[in-house]
């Protein structure tokens, strides 16, 4: 199961990552697959689910609603309930914003849902207006009362919904809502991430009628009911990308198996541009480090653009590149919290608005640093592997939200990384 202790740190020493590692199931798919089980009239089994704290939180949300859920050896088994409590409470939503993904399924299946308003988070303000506007267009009556979203609809009506931004979360919520709505729901400017296709495949196994998932127009024909289904979660492209970048910046050679190369094309193109050698397997990717990493420009964009979830790791890599790199963050406004921490390790990064200007340095030097969020935490560990001396990474609860057995996997690639208890005098 996911780790219980937040009072730990990772002690990281310079090492070269070399070898093979298997990607876990995708966090950002598994969370939605679990939420989608709310739509099913009988048992669902989801395999290849990573043991991370965000999954535990989503399971807690379903248990709070009244479903019977077990999680063992990577499989989540979900039994429906005849007496649901149609609510996602504040203490769970506050831990994980993805809890909002139960709104669409509960509303379309039961005609009512009460979900705590997600607050701010470390990477930006993260609005949910498109989730709510879309459901309103489908006939929901939505009000905010005492910090909760209360949504009601006798029967959602299929509708044409245009998303201002290709939001992953809004696409998924509306896709799930459409499965049991009356008539046809069309989502325009839908997010095209592979995790949305994975969700759609699961819903179709449950009996839903969906076309176009993975493209910017998704068409959902509402059906009367959905049954249980069994499904295997796709591999985690962001976890895989993290290990590949780690190999590239530590002078190594890493193969990640269990992930679709096409899901990582955006990263592979950039790593090649930086001078790395890149190869693909039918279900895997190989990256060998460049002799000298070259400075490049990176802009984050919704899929198939470069993923914002690999942007901090890319900053870590480019901090030791030859020349000056430019990184532009277009998805989340506050996703540069990594830069001050990387600068503590000797990087030379300046930010202006959503741009980071990274002047490559010859080497980083180890220091204590704090993970400001999940991906930045992983990026700091990678930086520690490339730095001279010892790096201590605090704030591991962020990393444990999304990386299964992170240090064990790194160790299997030859990394010197140890999780130790924080002693009284340690300062995070
Ligand atoms: N946005 C709005 N209104 C909305 C919804 C989104 O303005 O109603 C904005 C957001 O504020 C943001 C942008 O649209 O600026 C994109 O947000 P999106 O909805 O796509 O993000 P999300 O669904 O909340 C998921 C992943 C994130 C990942 C983003 C972008 C999950 C659980 N989370 O978030 O993953 O960064 O898509 O790809 O799927 C992570 O894994 O570290 C992580 C943060």
XYZ file of C-alpha atoms and ligand atoms in Angstrom:
472
model
C 0.000 0.000 0.000
C 1.013 3.645 -0.244
C 3.396 4.912 2.394
C 2.108 6.259 5.653
C 4.929 8.511 6.792
C 5.398 12.124 5.771
C 8.344 12.572 8.196
C 10.899 11.124 5.841
C 13.459 12.462 3.399
C 15.374 11.020 0.487
C 19.152 11.063 0.667
C 20.459 11.158 -2.895
C 24.057 10.829 -4.128
C 25.542 11.266 -7.571
C 24.943 8.141 -9.642
C 24.388 6.984 -13.197
C 21.028 5.443 -14.100
C 21.410 2.400 -16.305
C 19.190 -0.591 -17.005
C 15.541 -1.522 -17.420
C 12.533 -0.540 -15.360
C 8.811 -1.147 -15.787
C 6.340 1.732 -15.842
C 3.468 1.447 -13.362
C -0.135 1.995 -14.397
C -0.883 5.638 -15.201
C -1.970 7.644 -12.166
C -3.991 10.060 -14.278
C -5.844 7.194 -15.891
C -6.360 4.952 -12.857
C -7.958 7.759 -10.826
C -10.625 8.349 -13.494
C -11.190 4.631 -14.106
C -11.947 4.242 -10.395
C -14.343 7.220 -10.518
C -16.004 5.760 -13.642
C -16.889 2.594 -11.708
C -19.587 4.674 -10.012
C -21.521 4.340 -13.268
C -21.584 0.539 -13.238
C -24.470 -1.590 -12.015
C -22.179 -4.498 -11.151
C -18.602 -5.302 -10.144
C -15.657 -3.553 -11.838
C -12.081 -4.769 -11.778
C -9.262 -2.388 -12.678
C -5.804 -3.861 -13.040
C -2.338 -2.310 -13.243
C -3.297 0.341 -10.673
C -0.292 2.026 -9.024
C 0.037 1.883 -5.248
C 0.266 5.626 -4.593
C -1.496 7.871 -2.119
C -3.739 9.563 -4.734
C -5.239 6.168 -5.598
C -5.835 5.508 -1.898
C -7.636 8.866 -1.668
C -9.863 8.081 -4.675
C -10.708 4.709 -3.146
C -11.613 6.531 0.091
C -13.959 8.789 -1.886
C -15.767 5.738 -3.321
C -15.938 4.085 0.106
C -17.399 7.282 1.550
C -20.073 7.075 -1.150
C -20.798 3.531 0.059
C -19.101 1.272 -2.476
C -17.144 -1.731 -1.373
C -13.604 -1.364 -2.689
C -10.560 -3.589 -2.281
C -7.039 -2.873 -3.539
C -4.581 -5.706 -3.668
C -1.560 -6.532 -5.878
C -2.334 -3.751 -8.325
C -6.024 -4.667 -8.758
C -8.908 -2.551 -7.552
C -12.212 -4.400 -7.228
C -15.302 -2.230 -6.854
C -18.744 -3.526 -5.848
C -21.679 -1.159 -6.388
C -23.995 -0.058 -3.606
C -27.775 0.233 -3.605
C -27.718 3.043 -1.021
C -25.167 5.621 -2.163
C -24.247 8.664 -0.118
C -23.970 11.129 -3.013
C -21.141 13.200 -1.594
C -17.376 13.753 -1.873
C -16.405 15.418 1.416
C -14.003 18.304 1.935
C -11.328 16.335 3.804
C -10.861 14.054 0.765
C -11.280 16.631 -2.026
C -8.783 18.854 -0.216
C -6.230 16.033 -0.374
C -6.763 15.466 -4.082
C -8.483 17.701 -6.615
C -9.163 14.763 -8.949
C -11.999 13.856 -6.529
C -14.049 16.321 -8.628
C -14.222 13.515 -11.215
C -17.031 11.833 -9.246
C -19.341 14.774 -9.994
C -20.293 13.750 -13.553
C -20.804 10.036 -12.791
C -22.894 10.625 -9.629
C -25.048 13.277 -11.256
C -25.799 11.322 -14.425
C -26.496 8.073 -12.578
C -28.375 9.292 -9.492
C -29.594 12.788 -10.425
C -27.724 14.486 -7.569
C -24.178 15.065 -6.330
C -22.596 17.116 -3.571
C -18.854 17.612 -4.002
C -16.632 19.904 -1.935
C -15.206 22.800 -3.976
C -11.556 22.034 -4.661
C -9.393 24.836 -3.294
C -6.210 26.269 -4.767
C -3.180 24.084 -5.268
C 0.577 24.396 -5.555
C 0.731 24.563 -9.344
C -1.918 27.185 -10.058
C -5.491 28.261 -9.398
C -7.003 25.364 -11.421
C -10.530 26.447 -12.169
C -13.432 24.018 -12.594
C -15.716 26.424 -14.473
C -15.741 24.289 -17.639
C -16.823 21.194 -15.678
C -19.744 23.157 -14.212
C -20.677 25.050 -17.400
C -20.719 21.803 -19.377
C -22.974 20.061 -16.878
C -25.232 23.129 -16.785
C -25.556 22.960 -20.574
C -26.596 19.346 -20.115
C -29.464 20.525 -17.924
C -27.963 20.372 -14.424
C -29.014 22.865 -11.811
C -25.812 23.786 -9.987
C -25.315 25.915 -6.899
C -22.445 26.476 -4.502
C -23.539 26.142 -0.894
C -21.332 26.113 2.201
C -18.232 25.268 0.210
C -19.925 22.460 -1.717
C -21.023 22.141 -5.328
C -24.582 20.814 -5.331
C -25.705 19.555 -8.720
C -29.140 18.243 -9.545
C -30.859 16.973 -12.706
C -33.735 14.519 -13.101
C -32.061 13.339 -16.277
C -29.078 14.986 -17.969
C -29.736 15.895 -21.591
C -27.128 15.320 -24.265
C -25.762 18.622 -25.531
C -22.975 20.197 -27.611
C -20.287 21.487 -25.257
C -17.327 23.575 -26.397
C -14.349 23.719 -24.023
C -12.400 27.011 -24.023
C -9.282 25.085 -23.011
C -8.667 21.422 -23.860
C -8.975 20.464 -20.181
C -8.353 16.868 -19.287
C -10.529 16.909 -16.171
C -13.484 18.694 -17.804
C -13.352 16.361 -20.813
C -13.433 13.321 -18.523
C -16.221 14.590 -16.270
C -18.420 15.469 -19.253
C -17.581 12.246 -21.074
C -18.703 10.224 -18.053
C -21.800 12.407 -17.604
C -22.717 11.851 -21.260
C -22.736 8.049 -20.992
C -26.094 7.938 -19.169
C -27.554 11.233 -20.448
C -30.582 11.339 -22.742
C -29.431 11.685 -26.368
C -26.121 12.785 -27.831
C -23.372 14.705 -26.076
C -20.681 16.267 -28.243
C -17.525 17.572 -26.569
C -15.651 19.994 -28.823
C -12.021 21.007 -28.177
C -11.792 17.927 -25.991
C -8.445 17.019 -24.448
C -6.683 14.335 -26.505
C -4.554 12.697 -23.810
C -4.072 8.909 -23.972
C -5.664 8.624 -20.524
C -8.949 9.872 -22.021
C -8.856 7.106 -24.612
C -8.182 4.650 -21.788
C -11.203 5.943 -19.877
C -13.355 5.732 -22.992
C -12.236 2.134 -23.644
C -13.263 1.197 -20.101
C -16.629 2.948 -20.443
C -17.260 1.165 -23.760
C -16.552 -2.188 -22.079
C -19.224 -1.177 -19.549
C -21.656 -0.683 -22.450
C -21.232 3.011 -23.255
C -21.382 4.316 -26.823
C -18.471 6.709 -27.473
C -16.662 7.806 -30.609
C -13.682 10.081 -31.060
C -11.913 9.726 -27.688
C -8.308 10.772 -28.288
C -9.425 13.383 -30.846
C -10.720 16.887 -30.224
C -14.357 15.922 -30.892
C -15.909 13.238 -28.725
C -19.436 12.015 -29.423
C -21.305 10.122 -26.694
C -24.688 8.459 -27.253
C -26.411 8.092 -23.898
C -27.520 4.584 -22.901
C -29.967 3.480 -20.166
C -27.491 1.690 -17.928
C -23.929 0.451 -17.707
C -22.654 -2.872 -16.408
C -19.440 -3.923 -14.704
C -16.216 -4.421 -16.645
C -12.609 -5.439 -16.290
C -9.807 -3.245 -17.567
C -6.031 -2.856 -17.500
C -4.728 0.682 -16.965
C -2.263 1.979 -19.568
C 1.373 2.582 -18.575
C 2.318 5.869 -16.943
C 3.991 8.047 -19.580
C 4.944 10.708 -17.032
C 6.595 8.240 -14.682
C 8.368 6.698 -17.692
C 9.484 10.131 -18.878
C 10.853 10.908 -15.427
C 13.139 7.842 -15.525
C 14.203 8.583 -19.105
C 15.143 12.165 -18.223
C 16.992 10.790 -15.167
C 19.024 8.514 -17.442
C 19.768 11.396 -19.797
C 20.943 13.762 -17.077
C 23.019 11.236 -15.143
C 25.011 10.141 -18.197
C 23.293 6.744 -18.338
C 21.146 4.554 -20.541
C 17.599 3.711 -19.435
C 14.947 1.451 -20.955
C 11.393 1.834 -19.690
C 9.021 -1.006 -20.505
C 5.240 -1.118 -20.225
C 4.566 2.208 -21.906
C 3.479 3.144 -25.450
C 6.289 4.983 -27.290
C 3.728 7.108 -29.138
C 2.589 8.545 -25.781
C 6.111 9.864 -25.224
C 6.866 11.224 -28.677
C 6.723 14.817 -27.414
C 9.509 14.075 -24.910
C 11.601 11.893 -27.211
C 11.780 14.593 -29.880
C 13.083 17.057 -27.289
C 15.601 14.618 -25.835
C 16.937 13.953 -29.344
C 17.173 17.677 -29.947
C 19.231 17.909 -26.743
C 21.628 15.331 -28.215
C 20.407 12.106 -26.553
C 20.014 8.832 -28.452
C 16.466 7.575 -28.520
C 15.009 4.208 -29.498
C 11.633 2.511 -29.212
C 10.394 -1.020 -28.520
C 6.860 -2.284 -29.210
C 5.984 -1.430 -25.576
C 8.906 0.604 -24.356
C 11.420 3.377 -24.855
C 15.224 3.587 -24.616
C 17.203 6.774 -24.013
C 21.006 7.018 -23.880
C 22.618 10.173 -22.590
C 24.331 12.689 -24.841
C 28.076 13.343 -24.387
C 27.057 16.942 -23.806
C 23.431 17.914 -23.275
C 22.590 20.775 -25.643
C 20.379 23.713 -24.652
C 16.898 23.633 -26.231
C 13.530 25.407 -26.036
C 10.495 23.678 -24.532
C 6.881 24.875 -24.441
C 4.213 22.985 -22.551
C 0.866 22.455 -24.253
C -2.080 20.055 -23.939
C -1.393 16.609 -25.494
C 0.119 15.952 -28.021
C 2.178 18.991 -26.981
C 4.974 18.716 -24.445
C 3.415 17.700 -21.092
C 3.415 20.181 -18.230
C 3.916 17.144 -15.959
C 7.444 16.702 -17.381
C 8.356 20.382 -17.380
C 10.104 20.475 -13.953
C 12.123 17.340 -14.808
C 13.110 19.013 -18.095
C 14.265 22.114 -16.203
C 16.469 19.876 -14.079
C 17.987 18.343 -17.211
C 18.530 21.682 -18.952
C 20.154 23.182 -15.867
C 23.304 21.204 -16.806
C 22.998 21.669 -20.605
C 25.560 23.484 -22.735
C 24.145 26.941 -23.488
C 20.931 28.746 -22.600
C 17.548 27.029 -22.709
C 14.079 28.557 -22.669
C 11.130 26.846 -21.030
C 7.616 28.251 -21.393
C 4.817 26.930 -19.183
C 1.455 27.408 -20.907
C -0.802 25.090 -18.883
C -0.411 26.054 -15.189
C 0.605 29.542 -14.103
C 2.526 28.578 -10.935
C 4.518 25.616 -12.075
C 7.931 27.227 -11.623
C 8.277 26.551 -7.894
C 11.070 24.148 -8.825
C 13.398 26.922 -9.981
C 14.381 28.288 -6.551
C 15.097 24.769 -5.360
C 17.191 23.952 -8.437
C 19.079 27.215 -7.906
C 19.857 26.009 -4.365
C 21.616 23.113 -6.075
C 23.707 25.550 -8.110
C 21.516 25.896 -11.221
C 21.235 29.282 -12.927
C 17.546 29.786 -13.738
C 15.699 33.082 -14.008
C 11.959 33.281 -14.469
C 9.823 36.017 -15.975
C 6.095 35.345 -16.073
C 5.636 31.928 -17.600
C 9.166 31.820 -19.061
C 12.249 30.266 -17.497
C 15.673 31.142 -18.846
C 18.112 28.419 -17.934
C 21.812 29.073 -18.321
C 23.463 25.687 -18.164
C 26.097 25.137 -15.457
C 28.931 22.575 -15.529
C 27.681 20.756 -12.450
C 25.169 20.964 -9.626
C 26.157 20.612 -5.984
C 24.116 18.698 -3.391
C 22.050 20.553 -0.781
C 18.855 20.104 1.238
C 15.796 20.951 -0.904
C 12.018 20.739 -0.500
C 9.590 19.246 -3.013
C 7.002 21.968 -3.693
C 4.722 19.560 -5.610
C 4.668 16.078 -7.115
C 6.604 16.517 -10.368
C 8.971 19.120 -8.961
C 9.777 16.647 -6.178
C 10.717 13.975 -8.714
C 12.771 16.532 -10.654
C 14.745 17.426 -7.518
C 15.612 13.771 -6.986
C 16.901 13.602 -10.586
C 18.917 16.766 -9.994
C 20.356 15.144 -6.861
C 21.509 12.144 -8.916
C 23.483 14.484 -11.180
C 24.822 16.718 -8.386
C 28.201 16.460 -6.659
C 27.879 15.546 -2.978
C 24.711 14.736 -1.067
C 21.212 16.074 -1.787
C 18.421 15.662 0.744
C 14.898 15.928 -0.625
C 12.126 16.803 1.846
C 8.365 16.905 1.292
C 8.094 13.284 0.153
C 4.318 13.189 0.602
C 4.172 15.032 -2.733
C 6.252 12.369 -4.498
C 4.278 9.547 -2.848
C 1.080 10.922 -4.381
C 2.129 9.844 -7.839
C 5.223 7.614 -7.984
C 4.933 3.964 -7.004
C 8.093 2.616 -5.293
C 10.033 5.602 -6.615
C 13.315 5.030 -4.846
C 13.174 1.242 -5.247
C 12.801 1.696 -9.008
C 15.642 4.227 -9.073
C 17.801 1.873 -7.004
C 17.143 -0.907 -9.520
C 18.667 1.439 -12.136
C 21.759 1.936 -9.979
C 20.800 5.117 -8.122
C 22.167 5.877 -4.693
C 18.952 6.999 -3.042
C 17.725 6.123 0.434
C 14.569 7.011 2.335
C 15.370 7.855 5.939
C 13.426 9.172 8.899
C 13.852 12.872 9.568
C 15.669 13.412 12.876
C 14.658 16.205 15.261
C 17.427 18.617 14.260
C 16.906 18.205 10.479
C 15.424 21.205 8.745
C 13.166 20.672 5.780
N -8.994 24.904 -16.475
C -9.911 25.909 -16.431
N -11.226 25.579 -16.181
C -11.628 24.294 -15.997
C -10.679 23.258 -16.063
C -9.354 23.594 -16.312
O -9.571 27.078 -16.591
O -12.837 24.085 -15.776
C -7.592 25.218 -16.734
C -6.695 24.871 -15.538
O -6.693 25.891 -14.570
C -5.361 24.655 -16.210
C -5.738 24.093 -17.586
O -7.120 24.412 -17.789
O -4.707 25.883 -16.360
C -5.563 22.598 -17.758
O -6.202 21.927 -16.695
P -6.780 20.456 -16.831
O -8.222 20.488 -16.485
O -6.375 19.860 -18.126
O -5.988 19.727 -15.661
P -6.559 18.670 -14.652
O -7.518 17.766 -15.315
O -6.966 19.347 -13.403
C -4.818 16.829 -15.220
C -3.769 16.046 -14.487
C -2.599 16.942 -14.164
C -2.044 17.499 -15.473
C -3.144 18.252 -16.229
C -2.705 18.748 -17.581
C -5.045 14.428 -13.262
C -5.505 13.916 -11.948
N -4.325 15.538 -13.248
O -5.233 17.858 -14.335
O -1.625 16.097 -13.566
O -0.984 18.377 -15.197
O -4.272 17.368 -16.423
O -2.264 17.713 -18.360
O -5.314 13.845 -14.291
C 0.190 15.569 -12.203
O -0.019 14.377 -12.474
O 1.237 15.965 -11.610
C -0.798 16.564 -12.578
C -0.849 17.780 -12.040
